[in-house]
GROMACS .gro file of C-alpha atoms in nm:
model
  214
    1LEU     CA    1   9.522  10.690   9.367
    2PRO     CA    2   9.265  10.642   9.066
    3VAL     CA    3   9.478  10.347   8.961
    4PHE     CA    4   9.414  10.157   9.326
    5LEU     CA    5   9.051  10.270   9.324
    6ALA     CA    6   9.028  10.139   8.941
    7MET     CA    7   9.174   9.827   9.091
    8GLY     CA    8   8.876   9.746   9.330
    9MET     CA    9   9.059   9.887   9.630
   10PRO     CA   10   8.871   9.990   9.905
   11PRO     CA   11   8.878  10.387   9.966
   12HIS     CA   12   9.038  10.415  10.284
   13TYR     CA   13   9.294  10.173  10.201
   14ALA     CA   14   9.351  10.314   9.852
   15ILE     CA   15   9.447  10.639  10.026
   16GLY     CA   16   9.641  10.486  10.279
   17THR     CA   17   9.871  10.279  10.043
   18ASN     CA   18   9.884  10.580   9.814
   19LYS     CA   19  10.019  10.775  10.137
   20PHE     CA   20  10.261  10.522  10.225
   21ALA     CA   21  10.403  10.529   9.861
   22ALA     CA   22  10.389  10.914   9.821
   23THR     CA   23  10.612  10.963  10.177
   24PHE     CA   24  10.915  10.790   9.979
   25GLY     CA   25  10.877  11.062   9.681
   26SER     CA   26  10.837  11.370   9.883
   27GLY     CA   27  11.127  11.239  10.131
   28ILE     CA   28  11.398  11.194   9.841
   29SER     CA   29  11.266  11.535   9.692
   30THR     CA   30  11.303  11.714  10.019
   31VAL     CA   31  11.653  11.591  10.056
   32GLN     CA   32  11.760  11.712   9.709
   33PHE     CA   33  11.613  12.044   9.744
   34MET     CA   34  11.740  12.083  10.094
   35ARG     CA   35  12.101  11.995   9.969
   36ALA     CA   36  12.092  12.253   9.672
   37GLY     CA   37  11.966  12.515   9.935
   38LYS     CA   38  11.631  12.575   9.777
   39VAL     CA   39  11.423  12.561  10.080
   40ASP     CA   40  11.377  12.840  10.310
   41THR     CA   41  11.431  12.666  10.640
   42GLY     CA   42  11.330  12.958  10.841
   43LEU     CA   43  10.990  12.983  10.714
   44MET     CA   44  10.946  12.616  10.736
   45LYS     CA   45  11.029  12.590  11.102
   46LYS     CA   46  10.722  12.816  11.154
   47LEU     CA   47  10.511  12.646  10.879
   48VAL     CA   48  10.580  12.277  10.973
   49PRO     CA   49  10.382  12.256  11.309
   50PHE     CA   50  10.084  12.397  11.131
   51THR     CA   51  10.098  12.150  10.868
   52PHE     CA   52  10.125  11.859  11.135
   53ILE     CA   53   9.833  11.954  11.304
   54GLY     CA   54   9.617  11.983  10.993
   55ALA     CA   55   9.754  11.668  10.861
   56VAL     CA   56   9.629  11.496  11.183
   57LEU     CA   57   9.291  11.659  11.169
   58GLY     CA   58   9.271  11.575  10.770
   59CYS     CA   59   9.343  11.207  10.817
   60LEU     CA   60   9.117  11.156  11.144
   61LEU     CA   61   8.840  11.297  10.948
   62MET     CA   62   8.890  11.099  10.650
   63LEU     CA   63   8.896  10.766  10.833
   64HIS     CA   64   8.542  10.860  10.939
   65MET     CA   65   8.379  10.968  10.645
   66SER     CA   66   8.392  10.942  10.258
   67ALA     CA   67   8.633  11.135  10.054
   68ALA     CA   68   8.408  11.180   9.761
   69VAL     CA   69   8.249  11.475   9.903
   70LEU     CA   70   8.584  11.667   9.852
   71GLN     CA   71   8.601  11.623   9.469
   72PRO     CA   72   8.397  11.895   9.351
   73LEU     CA   73   8.577  12.122   9.557
   74VAL     CA   74   8.909  12.016   9.459
   75ILE     CA   75   8.810  12.030   9.077
   76ALA     CA   76   8.684  12.403   9.159
   77ALA     CA   77   9.018  12.502   9.312
   78LEU     CA   78   9.212  12.355   9.076
   79VAL     CA   79   9.056  12.525   8.787
   80ALA     CA   80   9.071  12.879   8.986
   81VAL     CA   81   9.446  12.823   9.070
   82ALA     CA   82   9.535  12.683   8.681
   83ILE     CA   83   9.338  13.047   8.566
   84PHE     CA   84   9.557  13.267   8.807
   85VAL     CA   85   9.880  13.095   8.706
   86PHE     CA   86   9.845  13.115   8.334
   87SER     CA   87   9.722  13.468   8.374
   88ARG     CA   88  10.013  13.550   8.586
   89ARG     CA   89  10.366  13.544   8.359
   90ASP     CA   90  10.535  13.723   8.643
   91LEU     CA   91  10.448  13.461   8.890
   92GLY     CA   92  10.727  13.318   9.106
   93ALA     CA   93  10.952  13.586   9.030
   94ALA     CA   94  11.074  13.737   9.345
   95SER     CA   95  11.089  13.607   9.744
   96THR     CA   96  10.862  13.732  10.026
   97TYR     CA   97  10.694  13.583  10.336
   98THR     CA   98  10.381  13.465  10.539
   99ALA     CA   99  10.196  13.171  10.518
  100VAL     CA  100  10.037  13.009  10.801
  101ALA     CA  101   9.677  12.960  10.672
  102PHE     CA  102   9.742  12.764  10.367
  103ALA     CA  103  10.013  12.536  10.543
  104PHE     CA  104   9.739  12.434  10.794
  105ALA     CA  105   9.481  12.396  10.512
  106ILE     CA  106   9.662  12.220  10.269
  107GLY     CA  107   9.788  11.973  10.584
  108ILE     CA  108   9.435  11.906  10.663
  109TYR     CA  109   9.362  11.852  10.272
  110ASP     CA  110   9.657  11.627  10.236
  111GLY     CA  111   9.554  11.427  10.557
  112PHE     CA  112   9.210  11.389  10.435
  113ILE     CA  113   9.253  11.276  10.057
  114GLY     CA  114   9.594  11.433   9.919
  115PRO     CA  115   9.603  11.439   9.535
  116GLY     CA  116   9.719  11.754   9.408
  117THR     CA  117   9.882  11.859   9.767
  118GLY     CA  118  10.227  11.925   9.601
  119THR     CA  119  10.062  12.163   9.328
  120PHE     CA  120   9.861  12.341   9.552
  121LEU     CA  121  10.162  12.398   9.783
  122ILE     CA  122  10.363  12.508   9.496
  123ILE     CA  123  10.100  12.769   9.377
  124ALA     CA  124  10.074  12.853   9.720
  125PHE     CA  125  10.433  12.963   9.779
  126ALA     CA  126  10.431  13.140   9.413
  127MET     CA  127  10.168  13.338   9.492
  128ILE     CA  128  10.311  13.479   9.794
  129GLY     CA  129  10.660  13.554   9.610
  130PHE     CA  130  10.878  13.267   9.625
  131ASP     CA  131  11.057  13.174   9.253
  132PHE     CA  132  10.911  12.830   9.157
  133VAL     CA  133  11.208  12.636   9.233
  134VAL     CA  134  11.248  12.760   9.596
  135ALA     CA  135  10.827  12.699   9.596
  136ALA     CA  136  10.872  12.356   9.483
  137GLY     CA  137  11.149  12.322   9.757
  138ASN     CA  138  10.921  12.452  10.014
  139ALA     CA  139  10.652  12.254   9.891
  140LYS     CA  140  10.844  11.915   9.922
  141VAL     CA  141  10.925  11.999  10.289
  142LEU     CA  142  10.582  12.059  10.383
  143ASN     CA  143  10.427  11.754  10.161
  144PHE     CA  144  10.669  11.532  10.330
  145VAL     CA  145  10.566  11.626  10.680
  146SER     CA  146  10.163  11.576  10.591
  147ASN     CA  147  10.269  11.235  10.418
  148VAL     CA  148  10.466  11.096  10.715
  149THR     CA  149  10.212  11.236  10.955
  150ALA     CA  150   9.903  11.077  10.771
  151PHE     CA  151  10.103  10.755  10.690
  152CYS     CA  152  10.170  10.689  11.071
  153LEU     CA  153   9.787  10.736  11.124
  154PHE     CA  154   9.722  10.502  10.838
  155ILE     CA  155   9.984  10.232  10.957
  156TYR     CA  156   9.799  10.241  11.304
  157SER     CA  157   9.462  10.205  11.154
  158GLY     CA  158   9.582   9.916  10.973
  159LYS     CA  159   9.476  10.059  10.642
  160VAL     CA  160   9.806  10.001  10.435
  161LEU     CA  161   9.857   9.732  10.157
  162TYR     CA  162  10.218   9.707  10.168
  163ALA     CA  163  10.297   9.488   9.847
  164TYR     CA  164  10.129   9.762   9.646
  165GLY     CA  165  10.265  10.015   9.835
  166LEU     CA  166  10.622   9.907   9.854
  167THR     CA  167  10.594   9.854   9.469
  168MET     CA  168  10.483  10.187   9.389
  169ALA     CA  169  10.732  10.363   9.631
  170LEU     CA  170  11.026  10.217   9.464
  171GLY     CA  171  10.918  10.399   9.115
  172ILE     CA  172  10.809  10.718   9.279
  173PHE     CA  173  11.123  10.728   9.466
  174ILE     CA  174  11.331  10.685   9.147
  175GLY     CA  175  11.100  10.963   8.974
  176ALA     CA  176  11.147  11.185   9.266
  177PHE     CA  177  11.526  11.176   9.269
  178PHE     CA  178  11.580  11.230   8.897
  179GLY     CA  179  11.260  11.505   8.883
  180SER     CA  180  11.406  11.695   9.172
  181ARG     CA  181  11.741  11.703   9.034
  182MET     CA  182  11.592  11.823   8.676
  183ALA     CA  183  11.380  12.114   8.863
  184ILE     CA  184  11.676  12.218   9.030
  185ARG     CA  185  11.905  12.247   8.726
  186ARG     CA  186  11.643  12.378   8.468
  187GLY     CA  187  11.526  12.677   8.684
  188SER     CA  188  11.208  12.826   8.767
  189GLY     CA  189  11.085  12.884   8.405
  190PHE     CA  190  11.091  12.488   8.349
  191VAL     CA  191  10.903  12.413   8.688
  192ARG     CA  192  10.637  12.658   8.587
  193VAL     CA  193  10.588  12.490   8.253
  194VAL     CA  194  10.565  12.159   8.412
  195MET     CA  195  10.331  12.293   8.697
  196MET     CA  196  10.096  12.422   8.437
  197THR     CA  197  10.071  12.111   8.236
  198VAL     CA  198  10.023  11.876   8.568
  199THR     CA  199   9.765  12.097   8.669
  200THR     CA  200   9.583  12.084   8.357
  201LEU     CA  201   9.601  11.724   8.303
  202LEU     CA  202   9.485  11.665   8.687
  203ILE     CA  203   9.179  11.903   8.621
  204GLY     CA  204   9.081  11.722   8.302
  205LYS     CA  205   9.124  11.394   8.483
  206LEU     CA  206   8.938  11.481   8.792
  207ILE     CA  207   8.647  11.643   8.589
  208LEU     CA  208   8.620  11.276   8.361
  209GLN     CA  209   8.622  11.087   8.712
  210TYR     CA  210   8.350  11.298   8.880
  211LEU     CA  211   8.154  11.255   8.542
  212GLY     CA  212   8.206  10.911   8.540
  213LEU     CA  213   8.390  10.858   8.231
  214PHE     CA  214   8.728  10.784   8.357
   0.00000   0.00000   0.00000
């Protein structure tokens, strides 16, 4: 998304094109995690409708207002969850249930703008007790649902530049294929380290972007 915006692409087209490309990545990752049995399908059946409704509302909201107003909130949220993850070494060690509220809220956020959605979802599932591999699998399912939902609305609104979207989609598809296989093979500890690294970098990027230095 920052790359598209840096190219001078109008915000609504940048978000729509980014959503188009991201759908391919979340799609292949979802298939990989489901094949490996790293998704709580019973819980997903309960959460998917809420993510779908949230994504529709978020996307419709985004199409009628500027995404810039969310940036300080995104930075604050990322800092908060990063502190939580770094301070809780036992996070993601066992499995429990419950999560309708965050599925709905993150669906709205992903439909509205999207960056960091996968990280938010993994952290949310880890916080309620899932190990990081299953948390990543669950996150991919909901991320795919919100991506497809917003993607269809962006197509309907004519806010997708397909030449850029297809090029990026190819790279994301290949990266997601190998990345999800690596996460499944290397286990929870590996996913935790990668997630904390990505969260830290994302916080830094958003702060620099907010200050006009990126």
